[in-house]
Each structure stands twice: as structure tokens, then as C-alpha cells.
mmCIF file of C-alpha atoms in Angstrom:
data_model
loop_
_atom_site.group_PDB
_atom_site.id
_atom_site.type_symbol
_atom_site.label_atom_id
_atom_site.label_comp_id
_atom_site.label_asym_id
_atom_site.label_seq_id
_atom_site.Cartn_x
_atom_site.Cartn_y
_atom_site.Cartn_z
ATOM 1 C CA UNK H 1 -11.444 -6.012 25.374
ATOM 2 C CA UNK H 2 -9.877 -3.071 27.382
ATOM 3 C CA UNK H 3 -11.184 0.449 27.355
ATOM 4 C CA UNK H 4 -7.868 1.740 25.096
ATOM 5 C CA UNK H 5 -8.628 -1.185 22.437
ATOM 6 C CA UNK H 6 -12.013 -0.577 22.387
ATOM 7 C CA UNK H 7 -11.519 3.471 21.337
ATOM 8 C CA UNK H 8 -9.111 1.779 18.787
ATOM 9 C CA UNK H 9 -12.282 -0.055 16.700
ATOM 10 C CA UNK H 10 -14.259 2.502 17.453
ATOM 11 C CA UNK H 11 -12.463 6.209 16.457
ATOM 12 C CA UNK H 12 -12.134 4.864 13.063
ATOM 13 C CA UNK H 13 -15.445 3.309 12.589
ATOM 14 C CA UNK H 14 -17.330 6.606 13.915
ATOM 15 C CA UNK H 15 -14.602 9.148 11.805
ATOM 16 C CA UNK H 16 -15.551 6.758 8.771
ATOM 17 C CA UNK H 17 -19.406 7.217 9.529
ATOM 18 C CA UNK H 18 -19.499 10.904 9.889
ATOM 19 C CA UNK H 19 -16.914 11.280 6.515
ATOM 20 C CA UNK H 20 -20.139 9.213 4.385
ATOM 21 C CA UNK H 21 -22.980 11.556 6.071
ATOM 22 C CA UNK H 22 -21.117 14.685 5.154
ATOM 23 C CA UNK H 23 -20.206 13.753 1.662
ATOM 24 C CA UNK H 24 -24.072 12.978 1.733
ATOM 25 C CA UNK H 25 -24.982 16.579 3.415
ATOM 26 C CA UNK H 26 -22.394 18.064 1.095
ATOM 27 C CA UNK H 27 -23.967 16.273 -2.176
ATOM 28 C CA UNK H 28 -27.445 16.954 -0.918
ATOM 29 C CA UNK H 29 -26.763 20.765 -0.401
ATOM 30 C CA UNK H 30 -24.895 21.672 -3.766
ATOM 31 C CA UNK H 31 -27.881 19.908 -5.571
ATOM 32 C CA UNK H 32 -25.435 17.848 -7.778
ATOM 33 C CA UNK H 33 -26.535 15.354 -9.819
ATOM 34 C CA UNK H 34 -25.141 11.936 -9.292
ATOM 35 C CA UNK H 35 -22.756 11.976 -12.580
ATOM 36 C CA UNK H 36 -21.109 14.894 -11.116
ATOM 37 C CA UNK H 37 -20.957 13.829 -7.634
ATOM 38 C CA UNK H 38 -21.944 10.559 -6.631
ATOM 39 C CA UNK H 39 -23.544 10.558 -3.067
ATOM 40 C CA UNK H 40 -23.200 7.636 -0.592
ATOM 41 C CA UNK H 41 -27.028 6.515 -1.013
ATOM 42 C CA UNK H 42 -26.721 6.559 -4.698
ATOM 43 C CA UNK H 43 -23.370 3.647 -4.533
ATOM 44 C CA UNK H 44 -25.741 1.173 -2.550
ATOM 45 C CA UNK H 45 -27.378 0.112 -5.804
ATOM 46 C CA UNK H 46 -24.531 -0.099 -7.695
ATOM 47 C CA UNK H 47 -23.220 -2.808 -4.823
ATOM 48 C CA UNK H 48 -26.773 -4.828 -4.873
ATOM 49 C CA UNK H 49 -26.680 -4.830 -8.797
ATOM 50 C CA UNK H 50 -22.672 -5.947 -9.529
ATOM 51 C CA UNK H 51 -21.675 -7.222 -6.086
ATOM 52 C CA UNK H 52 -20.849 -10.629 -7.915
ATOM 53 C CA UNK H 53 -18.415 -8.319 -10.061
ATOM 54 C CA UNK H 54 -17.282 -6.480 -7.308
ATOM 55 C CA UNK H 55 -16.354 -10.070 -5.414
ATOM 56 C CA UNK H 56 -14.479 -11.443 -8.500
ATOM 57 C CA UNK H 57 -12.742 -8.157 -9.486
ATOM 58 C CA UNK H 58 -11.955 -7.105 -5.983
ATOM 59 C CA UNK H 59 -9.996 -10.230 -5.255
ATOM 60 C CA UNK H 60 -8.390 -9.957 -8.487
ATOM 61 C CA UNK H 61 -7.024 -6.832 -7.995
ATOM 62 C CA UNK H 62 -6.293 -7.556 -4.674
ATOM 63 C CA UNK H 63 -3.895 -10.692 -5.032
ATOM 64 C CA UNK H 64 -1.947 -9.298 -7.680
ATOM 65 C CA UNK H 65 -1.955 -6.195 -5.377
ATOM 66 C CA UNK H 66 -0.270 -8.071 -2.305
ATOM 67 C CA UNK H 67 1.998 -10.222 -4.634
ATOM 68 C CA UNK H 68 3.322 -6.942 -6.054
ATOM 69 C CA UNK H 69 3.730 -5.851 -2.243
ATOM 70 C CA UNK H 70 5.642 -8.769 -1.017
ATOM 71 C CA UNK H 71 8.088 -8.936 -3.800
ATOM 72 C CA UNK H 72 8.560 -4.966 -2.530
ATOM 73 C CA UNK H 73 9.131 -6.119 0.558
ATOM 74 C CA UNK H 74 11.630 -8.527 -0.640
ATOM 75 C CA UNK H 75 13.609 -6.660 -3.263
ATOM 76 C CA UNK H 76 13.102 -3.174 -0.824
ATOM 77 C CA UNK H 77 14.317 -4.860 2.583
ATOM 78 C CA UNK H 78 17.781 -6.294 0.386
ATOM 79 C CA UNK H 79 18.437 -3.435 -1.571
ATOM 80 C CA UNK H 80 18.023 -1.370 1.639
ATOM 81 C CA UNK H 81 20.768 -3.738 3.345
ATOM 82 C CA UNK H 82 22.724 -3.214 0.562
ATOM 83 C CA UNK H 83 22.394 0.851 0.904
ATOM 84 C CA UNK H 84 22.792 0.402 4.750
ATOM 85 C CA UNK H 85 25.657 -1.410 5.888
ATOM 86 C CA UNK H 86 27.431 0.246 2.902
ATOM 87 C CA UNK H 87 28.003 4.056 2.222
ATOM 88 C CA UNK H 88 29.795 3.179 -1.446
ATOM 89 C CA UNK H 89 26.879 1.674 -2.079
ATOM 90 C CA UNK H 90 24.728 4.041 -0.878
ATOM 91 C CA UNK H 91 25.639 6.726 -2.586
ATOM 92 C CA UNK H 92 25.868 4.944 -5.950
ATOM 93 C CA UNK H 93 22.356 3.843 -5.686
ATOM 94 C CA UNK H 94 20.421 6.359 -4.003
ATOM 95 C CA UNK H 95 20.468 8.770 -7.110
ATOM 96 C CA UNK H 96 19.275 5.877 -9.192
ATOM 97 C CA UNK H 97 16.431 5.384 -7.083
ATOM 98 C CA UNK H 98 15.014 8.906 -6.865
ATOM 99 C CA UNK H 99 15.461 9.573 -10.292
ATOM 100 C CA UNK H 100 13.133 6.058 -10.812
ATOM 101 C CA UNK H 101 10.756 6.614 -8.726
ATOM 102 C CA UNK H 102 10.766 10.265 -9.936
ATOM 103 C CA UNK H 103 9.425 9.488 -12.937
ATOM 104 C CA UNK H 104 5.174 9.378 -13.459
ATOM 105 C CA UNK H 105 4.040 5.457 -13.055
ATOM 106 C CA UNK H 106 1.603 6.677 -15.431
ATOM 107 C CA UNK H 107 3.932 6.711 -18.372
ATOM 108 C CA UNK H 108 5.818 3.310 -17.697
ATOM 109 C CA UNK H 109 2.826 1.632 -18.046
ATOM 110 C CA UNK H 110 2.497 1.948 -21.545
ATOM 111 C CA UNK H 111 5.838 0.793 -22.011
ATOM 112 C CA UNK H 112 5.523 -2.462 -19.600
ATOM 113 C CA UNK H 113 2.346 -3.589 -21.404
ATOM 114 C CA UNK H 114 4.144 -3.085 -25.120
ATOM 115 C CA UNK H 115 7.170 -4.892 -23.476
ATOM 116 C CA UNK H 116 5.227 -8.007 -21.791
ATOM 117 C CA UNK H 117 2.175 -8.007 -24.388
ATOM 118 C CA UNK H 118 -0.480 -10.305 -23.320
ATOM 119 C CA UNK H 119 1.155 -10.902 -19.894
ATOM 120 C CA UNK H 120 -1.717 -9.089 -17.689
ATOM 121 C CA UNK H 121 -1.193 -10.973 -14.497
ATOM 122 C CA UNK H 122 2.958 -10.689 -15.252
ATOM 123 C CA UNK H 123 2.430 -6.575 -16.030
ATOM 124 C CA UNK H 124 0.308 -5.917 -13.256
ATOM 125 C CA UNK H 125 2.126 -7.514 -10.236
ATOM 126 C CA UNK H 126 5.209 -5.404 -11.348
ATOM 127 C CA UNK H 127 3.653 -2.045 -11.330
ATOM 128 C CA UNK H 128 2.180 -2.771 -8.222
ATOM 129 C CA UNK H 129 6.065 -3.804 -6.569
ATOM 130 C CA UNK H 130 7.586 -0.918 -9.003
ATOM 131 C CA UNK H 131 5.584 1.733 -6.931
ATOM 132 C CA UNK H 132 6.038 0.327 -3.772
ATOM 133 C CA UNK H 133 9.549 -0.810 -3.097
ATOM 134 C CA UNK H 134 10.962 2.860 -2.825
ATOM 135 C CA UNK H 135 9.768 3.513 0.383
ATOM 136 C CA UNK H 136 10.491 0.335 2.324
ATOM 137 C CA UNK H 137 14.430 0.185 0.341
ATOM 138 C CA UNK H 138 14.748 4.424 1.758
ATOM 139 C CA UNK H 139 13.661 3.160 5.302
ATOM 140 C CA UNK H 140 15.522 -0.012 5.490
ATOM 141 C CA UNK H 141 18.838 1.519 4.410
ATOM 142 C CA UNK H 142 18.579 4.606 6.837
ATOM 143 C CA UNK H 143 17.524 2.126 9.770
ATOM 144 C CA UNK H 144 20.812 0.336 9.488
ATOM 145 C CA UNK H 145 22.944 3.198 8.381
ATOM 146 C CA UNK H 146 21.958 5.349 11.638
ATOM 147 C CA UNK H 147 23.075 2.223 13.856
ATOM 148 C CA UNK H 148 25.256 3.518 16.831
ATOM 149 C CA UNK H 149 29.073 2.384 16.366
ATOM 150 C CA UNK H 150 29.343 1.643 19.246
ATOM 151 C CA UNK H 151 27.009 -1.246 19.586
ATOM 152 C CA UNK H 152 29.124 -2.967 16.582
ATOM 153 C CA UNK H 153 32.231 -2.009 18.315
ATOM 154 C CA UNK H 154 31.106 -3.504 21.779
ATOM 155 C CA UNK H 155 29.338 -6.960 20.173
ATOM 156 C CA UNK H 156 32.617 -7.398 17.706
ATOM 157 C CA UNK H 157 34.839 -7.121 20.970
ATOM 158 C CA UNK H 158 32.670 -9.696 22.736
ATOM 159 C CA UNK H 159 33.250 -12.153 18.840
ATOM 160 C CA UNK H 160 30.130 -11.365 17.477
ATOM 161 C CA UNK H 161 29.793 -11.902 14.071
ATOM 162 C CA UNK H 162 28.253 -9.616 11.192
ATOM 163 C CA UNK H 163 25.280 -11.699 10.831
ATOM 164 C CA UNK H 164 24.726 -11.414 14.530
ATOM 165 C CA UNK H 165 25.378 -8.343 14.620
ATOM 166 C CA UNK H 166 22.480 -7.575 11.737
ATOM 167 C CA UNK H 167 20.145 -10.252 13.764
ATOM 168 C CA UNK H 168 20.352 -9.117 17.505
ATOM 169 C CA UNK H 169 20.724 -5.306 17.341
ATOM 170 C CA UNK H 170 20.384 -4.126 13.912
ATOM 171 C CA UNK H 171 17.058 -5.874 12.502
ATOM 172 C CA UNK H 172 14.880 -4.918 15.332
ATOM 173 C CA UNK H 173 16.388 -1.577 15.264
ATOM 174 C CA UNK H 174 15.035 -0.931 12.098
ATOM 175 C CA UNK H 175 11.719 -2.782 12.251
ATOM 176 C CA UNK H 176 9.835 0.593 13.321
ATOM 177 C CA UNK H 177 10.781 2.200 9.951
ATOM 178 C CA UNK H 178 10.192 -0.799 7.954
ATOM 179 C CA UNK H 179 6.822 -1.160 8.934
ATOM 180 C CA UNK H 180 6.099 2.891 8.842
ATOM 181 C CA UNK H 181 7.554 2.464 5.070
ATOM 182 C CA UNK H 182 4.782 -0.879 4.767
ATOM 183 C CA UNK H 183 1.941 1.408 6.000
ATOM 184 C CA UNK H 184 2.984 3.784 3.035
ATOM 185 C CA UNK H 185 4.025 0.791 0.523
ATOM 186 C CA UNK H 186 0.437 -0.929 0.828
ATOM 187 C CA UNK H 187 -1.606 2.272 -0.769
ATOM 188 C CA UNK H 188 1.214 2.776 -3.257
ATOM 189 C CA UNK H 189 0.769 -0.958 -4.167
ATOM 190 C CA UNK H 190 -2.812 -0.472 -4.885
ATOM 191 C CA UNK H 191 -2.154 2.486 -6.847
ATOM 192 C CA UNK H 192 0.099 0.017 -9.326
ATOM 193 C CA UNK H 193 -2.243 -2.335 -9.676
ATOM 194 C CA UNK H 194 -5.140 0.072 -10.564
ATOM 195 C CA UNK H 195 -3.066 1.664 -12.836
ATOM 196 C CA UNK H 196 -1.769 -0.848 -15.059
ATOM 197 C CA UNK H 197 -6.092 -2.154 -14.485
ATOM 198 C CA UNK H 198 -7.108 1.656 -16.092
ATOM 199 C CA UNK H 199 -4.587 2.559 -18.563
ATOM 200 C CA UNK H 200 -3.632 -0.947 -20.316
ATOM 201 C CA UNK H 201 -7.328 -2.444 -19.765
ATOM 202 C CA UNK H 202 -7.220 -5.753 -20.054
ATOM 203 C CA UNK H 203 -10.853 -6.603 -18.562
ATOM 204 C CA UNK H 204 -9.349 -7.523 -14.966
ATOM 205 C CA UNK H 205 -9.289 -6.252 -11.381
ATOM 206 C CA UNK H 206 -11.465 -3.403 -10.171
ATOM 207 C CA UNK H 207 -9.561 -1.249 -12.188
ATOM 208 C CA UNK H 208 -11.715 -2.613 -15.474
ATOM 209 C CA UNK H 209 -15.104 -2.014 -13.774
ATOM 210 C CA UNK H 210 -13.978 1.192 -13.024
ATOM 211 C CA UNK H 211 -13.534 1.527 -16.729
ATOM 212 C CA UNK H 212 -16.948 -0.724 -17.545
ATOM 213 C CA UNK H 213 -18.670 2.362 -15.658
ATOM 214 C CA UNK H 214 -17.137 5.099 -17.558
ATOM 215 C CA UNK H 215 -17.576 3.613 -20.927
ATOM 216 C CA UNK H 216 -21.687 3.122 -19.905
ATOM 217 C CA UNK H 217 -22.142 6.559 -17.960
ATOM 218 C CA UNK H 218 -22.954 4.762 -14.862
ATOM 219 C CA UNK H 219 -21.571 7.272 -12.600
ATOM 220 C CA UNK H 220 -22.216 5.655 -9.130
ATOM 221 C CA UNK H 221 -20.860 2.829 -10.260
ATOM 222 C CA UNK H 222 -17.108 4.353 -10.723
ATOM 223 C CA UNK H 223 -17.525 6.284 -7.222
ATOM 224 C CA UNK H 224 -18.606 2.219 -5.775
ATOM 225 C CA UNK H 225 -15.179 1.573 -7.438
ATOM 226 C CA UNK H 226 -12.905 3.701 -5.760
ATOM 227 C CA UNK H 227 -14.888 3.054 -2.291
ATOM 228 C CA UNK H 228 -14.539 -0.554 -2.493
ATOM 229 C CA UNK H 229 -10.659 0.307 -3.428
ATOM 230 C CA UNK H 230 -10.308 2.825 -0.364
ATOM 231 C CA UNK H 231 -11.705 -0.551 1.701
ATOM 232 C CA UNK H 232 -9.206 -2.779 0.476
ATOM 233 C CA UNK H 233 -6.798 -0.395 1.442
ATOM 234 C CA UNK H 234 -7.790 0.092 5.008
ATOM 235 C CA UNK H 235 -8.115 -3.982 5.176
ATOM 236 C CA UNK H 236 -4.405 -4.252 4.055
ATOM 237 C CA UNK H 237 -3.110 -1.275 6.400
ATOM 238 C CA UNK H 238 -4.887 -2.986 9.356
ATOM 239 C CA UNK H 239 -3.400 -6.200 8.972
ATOM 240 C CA UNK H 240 0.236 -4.386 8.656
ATOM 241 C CA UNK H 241 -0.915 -2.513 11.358
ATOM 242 C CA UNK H 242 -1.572 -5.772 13.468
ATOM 243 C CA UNK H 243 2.254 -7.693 12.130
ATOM 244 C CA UNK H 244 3.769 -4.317 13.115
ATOM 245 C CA UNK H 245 2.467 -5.096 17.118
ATOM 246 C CA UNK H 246 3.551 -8.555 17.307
ATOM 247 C CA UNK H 247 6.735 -7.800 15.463
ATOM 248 C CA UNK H 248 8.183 -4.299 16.799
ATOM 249 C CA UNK H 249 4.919 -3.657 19.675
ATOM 250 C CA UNK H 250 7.743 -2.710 21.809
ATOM 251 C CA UNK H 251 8.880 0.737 19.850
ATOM 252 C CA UNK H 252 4.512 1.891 20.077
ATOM 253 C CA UNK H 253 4.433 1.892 23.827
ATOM 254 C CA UNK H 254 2.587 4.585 25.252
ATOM 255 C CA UNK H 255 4.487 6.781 28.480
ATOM 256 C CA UNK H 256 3.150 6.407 31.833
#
């Protein structure tokens, strides 16, 4: 391991060390008590005492959180084609899409759960992809639309086709700003799925032992929640983090 990819596991594991003892300093000094502010110490119980809960929730929420993601990445990446290589299109749908994802999450879960009743798994997966497409369709679209002219006027002359065209120049052209649009996509995903977990409980995902711990007062356990969320997070970004440098390495390279 070189000296640049050690610094790489390293920055974030020391920035994530010295965040937990400051919240701990931080706790310790304001004297508040651990069902105002949870410290770090007090979450370690809460782990040894439900960690078979945390397992079995945590992948719950965690699948249905990736699922949503993918079928973002699907339905984003063709409406974003769509949008791209056509400015009729593009300015029929854009408006449609702001105003959608405009509107609070919050307030279409209710409706999704009274549309699809009983169908937890069904609900979930589609908040999760609801919240998360927007970015990756935006990115997508302007990546093609901002492709020089010229290139399509040069490979046309040379009898290129529009697929090739789309294939050779186009898709890696825009692969930066996909996977800058993932990076964002994956926390919004994870905000779906925890939603539709909190407000239409329905005794899955992390999302109902957050809501276990605020129906029994137990405090530290709904700050282990929403650690063990933030580290699910991270794991996801990392491994987009890891496609994005065998997939579009070349647009990261470092001058000099």
C-alpha cells in the first residue's frame, strides 16, 4: 500500500475518532444527561444488549435501501438520456421533476402506505428510489446535454452511429457526474427507507428500533440507531467511491 492510499484509510478513520471524543468532551462538559444527549460511551451498551437486533434490522433496512438505489439508478440514468439528447424533452420534464422532488418526502409517505396497505417491503423500496433518482436523472441529462457538437459532427462524418456515438464519447463523458450524483443518491436513499421505517412503522428496518427506543425512553438506544445508520452510509459511499475508480479513475487524477 503506497504512502497516498495509506493517508486515504487513515484521514477518515482519525477525523471519525476525534468527531466521537469531542461529542464525548462536549457531553461530558455541558453535564447532560444521556436522554438529552446521548454520549459515545453511553451507545456501547445499547450495541452489547440488541446487537442481534441491530444485525437483523440493519440488513433489513439496508437491502431495501440499495434496491431502492438501483432502481434510481435505472429509472435516473434513462430519464436523464431522455432529458439529454433531447431539449423538447428537457424542458417538458425538468419542471415536473423539481416540482416532485420539491415536495416534503415526509408527507408522501402517508399517502404510499394508504395506497399499497400491507405492502411494507413494496412501500419502502419506493421511497427509498423516490428520493434518490432526482439527482442522478439532473446529472445524467446535463452530462449529455453539455456534449461538444463537434465531437457528434466529426464521429457522424466518419459513419458513426447514435448508439456509438452515446457509447464511445458520450457515456464516459458523463460518468464523473453520474457517480458525483451516486455519492449524493446513496444518503438520500437511506433517508427513504428510514422514513417510510419511522412514520408508517411497520416493525422493520432500523427505522422501527429507532421507534422501539422512543416508545421505552431508552435514549442511547435511538442515538445507537442513527450511528449504526451514519455507518451504513459511509459503507455504501465507499463502495461507490471504489466503482467510481475502476469506472471513470481517469477524470480523479491528481496534477503533477
Amino acid at each position: 500500500m503506497t504512502k497516498s492510499q495509506l493517508n486515504k484509510v487513515l484521514t477518515p478513520f482519525i477525523a471519525i475518532i476525534i468527531f466521537l471524543i469531542l461529542w464525548e468532551v462536549l457531553v461530558w462538559a455541558m453535564g447532560w444527561p444521556n436522554y438529552k444527549m446521548a454520549s459515545p460511551s453511553d451507545l456501547l451498551p445499547s450495541y452489547k444488549n440488541y446487537w442481534p437486533l441491530f444485525l437483523e434490522m440493519g440488513w433489513q433496512t439496508l437491502w431495501r435501501t440499495i434496491l431502492g438505489l438501483l432502481l434510481a439508478v435505472a429509472v435516473g440514468t434513462g430519464l436523464g438520456m431522455v432529458m439529454g439528447f433531447s431539449l423538447t424533452m428537457r424542458d417538458a420534464l425538468y419542471p415536473l421533476l423539481v416540482g416532485f422532488n420539491a415536495v416534503p418526502k415526509a408527507t408522501v409517505v402517508p399517502i404510499i402506505a394508504l395506497i399499497f396497505v400491507g405492502q411494507h417491503n413494496f412501500n419502502t423500496v419506493l421511497m427509498a428510489f423516490m428520493i434518490s433518482f432526482f439527482p442522478i436523472a439532473v446529472s445524467v441529462s446535463i452530462g449529455l446535454s453539455t456534449l461538444e457538437p463537434e465531437y457528434r459532427d466529426i464521429l457522424r462524418s466518419l459513419g458513426a452511429t447514435q448508439r456509438q456515438i452515446f457509447w464511445k464519447i458520450a457515456l464516459p463523458k458523463t460518468l464523473p457526474e453520474f457517480f458525483g450524483a451516486l455519492k449524493v443518491s446513496v444518503t438520500l436513499a437511506f433517508i427513504g427507507t428510514n422514513l417510510m421505517e419511522i412514520v408508517s412503522p411497520h416493525g422493520r428496518g432500523l427505522g422501527a428500533l429507532f421507534d422501539s427506543g422512543k416508545i421505552n425512553s431508552d435514549y442511547p438506544l435511538m442515538f445507537a440507531v442513527l450511528i449504526a445508520l451514519a455507518v451504513l452510509g459511509i459503507v455504501l459511499y465507499y463502495i461507490v467511491v471504489a466503482l467510481e475508480k475502476i469506472f471513470a479513475g481517469w477524470a480523479d487524477r491528481q496534477p503533477g
